[in-house]
GROMACS .gro file of C-alpha atoms in nm:
model
  149
    1MET     CA    1   1.379 -12.282 -11.076
    2SER     CA    2   1.175 -12.602 -11.065
    3GLN     CA    3   1.356 -12.935 -11.052
    4ARG     CA    4   1.192 -13.034 -11.381
    5ARG     CA    5   1.333 -12.725 -11.551
    6GLU     CA    6   1.671 -12.797 -11.392
    7GLY     CA    7   1.650 -13.147 -11.541
    8ARG     CA    8   1.573 -13.012 -11.887
    9LEU     CA    9   1.849 -12.755 -11.857
   10SER     CA   10   2.096 -13.027 -11.756
   11ALA     CA   11   1.987 -13.250 -12.043
   12VAL     CA   12   2.054 -12.969 -12.291
   13GLN     CA   13   2.392 -12.896 -12.133
   14PHE     CA   14   2.486 -13.265 -12.149
   15LEU     CA   15   2.381 -13.297 -12.513
   16TYR     CA   16   2.567 -12.975 -12.595
   17GLN     CA   17   2.879 -13.125 -12.436
   18ARG     CA   18   2.827 -13.442 -12.641
   19ASP     CA   19   2.806 -13.234 -12.959
   20ALA     CA   20   3.126 -13.049 -12.865
   21GLN     CA   21   3.317 -13.372 -12.794
   22GLY     CA   22   3.177 -13.540 -13.100
   23PRO     CA   23   2.917 -13.815 -13.075
   24ASP     CA   24   3.170 -14.080 -13.179
   25VAL     CA   25   3.402 -13.996 -12.889
   26PHE     CA   26   3.111 -13.986 -12.644
   27ASP     CA   27   2.953 -14.310 -12.765
   28ARG     CA   28   3.278 -14.505 -12.720
   29GLN     CA   29   3.299 -14.406 -12.354
   30ASP     CA   30   3.126 -14.576 -12.065
   31ARG     CA   31   2.799 -14.386 -12.018
   32GLU     CA   32   2.807 -14.426 -11.639
   33LYS     CA   33   3.153 -14.267 -11.627
   34VAL     CA   34   3.040 -13.984 -11.853
   35PHE     CA   35   2.738 -13.915 -11.629
   36THR     CA   36   2.954 -13.926 -11.316
   37GLU     CA   37   3.194 -13.671 -11.464
   38PHE     CA   38   2.909 -13.451 -11.583
   39TRP     CA   39   2.731 -13.450 -11.247
   40SER     CA   40   3.055 -13.368 -11.065
   41THR     CA   41   3.054 -13.028 -11.240
   42SER     CA   42   2.677 -12.974 -11.260
   43ARG     CA   43   2.526 -13.025 -10.917
   44ARG     CA   44   2.152 -13.076 -10.935
   45PRO     CA   45   1.895 -13.234 -10.702
   46ARG     CA   46   1.842 -13.609 -10.748
   47HIS     CA   47   1.502 -13.564 -10.916
   48ALA     CA   48   1.650 -13.318 -11.169
   49ARG     CA   49   1.936 -13.559 -11.244
   50GLU     CA   50   1.695 -13.848 -11.293
   51LEU     CA   51   1.480 -13.647 -11.533
   52ALA     CA   52   1.788 -13.527 -11.722
   53GLU     CA   53   1.917 -13.882 -11.764
   54GLN     CA   54   1.575 -14.000 -11.888
   55LEU     CA   55   1.561 -13.715 -12.139
   56ILE     CA   56   1.917 -13.776 -12.255
   57ALA     CA   57   1.855 -14.148 -12.300
   58GLY     CA   58   1.533 -14.079 -12.491
   59VAL     CA   59   1.692 -13.821 -12.720
   60LEU     CA   60   1.984 -14.053 -12.795
   61GLU     CA   61   1.751 -14.348 -12.861
   62HIS     CA   62   1.533 -14.148 -13.102
   63GLN     CA   63   1.787 -13.896 -13.229
   64VAL     CA   64   1.783 -14.010 -13.591
   65GLU     CA   65   1.405 -13.966 -13.614
   66ILE     CA   66   1.405 -13.644 -13.409
   67ASP     CA   67   1.679 -13.491 -13.624
   68ARG     CA   68   1.500 -13.594 -13.942
   69ARG     CA   69   1.177 -13.429 -13.830
   70LEU     CA   70   1.351 -13.114 -13.710
   71SER     CA   71   1.537 -13.089 -14.041
   72GLU     CA   72   1.211 -13.114 -14.232
   73LEU     CA   73   1.055 -12.837 -14.021
   74SER     CA   74   1.356 -12.603 -14.029
   75GLU     CA   75   1.307 -12.400 -14.343
   76ASN     CA   76   1.640 -12.280 -14.482
   77TRP     CA   77   1.833 -12.432 -14.190
   78THR     CA   78   2.021 -12.756 -14.149
   79LEU     CA   79   2.085 -12.895 -13.804
   80ASP     CA   80   2.459 -12.843 -13.834
   81ARG     CA   81   2.403 -12.472 -13.909
   82MET     CA   82   2.192 -12.420 -13.597
   83ALA     CA   83   2.348 -12.290 -13.279
   84PRO     CA   84   2.436 -12.598 -13.068
   85VAL     CA   85   2.220 -12.476 -12.779
   86ASP     CA   86   1.917 -12.423 -13.004
   87ARG     CA   87   1.967 -12.763 -13.170
   88ASN     CA   88   1.979 -12.946 -12.838
   89VAL     CA   89   1.688 -12.756 -12.685
   90LEU     CA   90   1.489 -12.856 -12.993
   91ARG     CA   91   1.594 -13.221 -12.955
   92VAL     CA   92   1.485 -13.237 -12.591
   93ALA     CA   93   1.154 -13.062 -12.661
   94ALA     CA   94   1.084 -13.277 -12.968
   95TYR     CA   95   1.154 -13.592 -12.766
   96GLU     CA   96   0.909 -13.480 -12.497
   97MET     CA   97   0.644 -13.374 -12.747
   98LEU     CA   98   0.663 -13.692 -12.953
   99TYR     CA   99   0.748 -13.964 -12.703
  100CYS     CA  100   0.661 -13.853 -12.346
  101GLU     CA  101   0.289 -13.907 -12.303
  102GLU     CA  102   0.301 -13.771 -11.946
  103THR     CA  103   0.424 -13.429 -12.064
  104PRO     CA  104   0.169 -13.208 -12.237
  105PRO     CA  105   0.324 -13.087 -12.565
  106ILE     CA  106   0.250 -12.722 -12.480
  107VAL     CA  107   0.443 -12.763 -12.154
  108ALA     CA  108   0.740 -12.908 -12.346
  109MET     CA  109   0.728 -12.610 -12.584
  110ASN     CA  110   0.705 -12.352 -12.306
  111GLU     CA  111   0.985 -12.516 -12.109
  112ALA     CA  112   1.205 -12.527 -12.420
  113ILE     CA  113   1.155 -12.155 -12.474
  114GLU     CA  114   1.243 -12.078 -12.111
  115VAL     CA  115   1.555 -12.299 -12.126
  116VAL     CA  116   1.672 -12.145 -12.453
  117LYS     CA  117   1.620 -11.796 -12.311
  118THR     CA  118   1.862 -11.895 -12.032
  119LEU     CA  119   2.125 -12.061 -12.252
  120GLY     CA  120   2.078 -11.920 -12.601
  121THR     CA  121   2.094 -11.589 -12.784
  122PRO     CA  122   1.825 -11.319 -12.781
  123GLU     CA  123   1.687 -11.462 -13.109
  124SER     CA  124   1.683 -11.822 -12.990
  125GLY     CA  125   1.338 -11.808 -12.830
  126LYS     CA  126   1.163 -11.707 -13.152
  127PHE     CA  127   1.362 -11.957 -13.357
  128VAL     CA  128   1.285 -12.250 -13.124
  129ASN     CA  129   0.921 -12.147 -13.088
  130GLY     CA  130   0.875 -12.134 -13.466
  131ILE     CA  131   1.006 -12.485 -13.522
  132LEU     CA  132   0.822 -12.636 -13.224
  133ASP     CA  133   0.501 -12.466 -13.334
  134ARG     CA  134   0.530 -12.653 -13.666
  135LEU     CA  135   0.612 -12.977 -13.485
  136LYS     CA  136   0.301 -12.956 -13.266
  137GLN     CA  137   0.091 -12.995 -13.583
  138ASP     CA  138   0.225 -13.354 -13.601
  139VAL     CA  139   0.137 -13.441 -13.240
  140LEU     CA  140  -0.168 -13.665 -13.232
  141ARG     CA  141  -0.264 -13.623 -12.867
  142PRO     CA  142  -0.408 -13.344 -12.654
  143LEU     CA  143  -0.167 -13.050 -12.655
  144ARG     CA  144  -0.252 -12.910 -12.313
  145HIS     CA  145  -0.304 -13.225 -12.108
  146ALA     CA  146  -0.102 -13.535 -12.032
  147SER     CA  147  -0.217 -13.840 -12.222
  148ASP     CA  148  -0.444 -14.087 -12.042
  149SER     CA  149  -0.261 -14.387 -12.185
   0.00000   0.00000   0.00000
């Protein structure tokens, strides 16, 4: 598994853990302590950890907007009804597609599908792909290449 995929996988696992604890509990804790505890149970190479922490920070910074957009694109589903793994895979992928100019949106989509196949249910891949396919219509940059900006 590539270190970038390991980073994405770790970001999803961390966000899943945050959902399980409750965002209010998590947000009151010292983030450095939370990361230290998380990494003590999830050993990853330094590059994977750095990517995971960047993705986590980005999702948390933009979560209100990401969740709003995902809710709009999720026909007949609310975020709280989604499986926690699917919800957090979608958050990470949406963050990369909308805010990470160095990641081609198609790469973010493909990586999300591979991560959700590892962590989710047999139906998760189709579900995540369907929502991200709708989201890519809103992306105003090349879908298959990193942005030049």
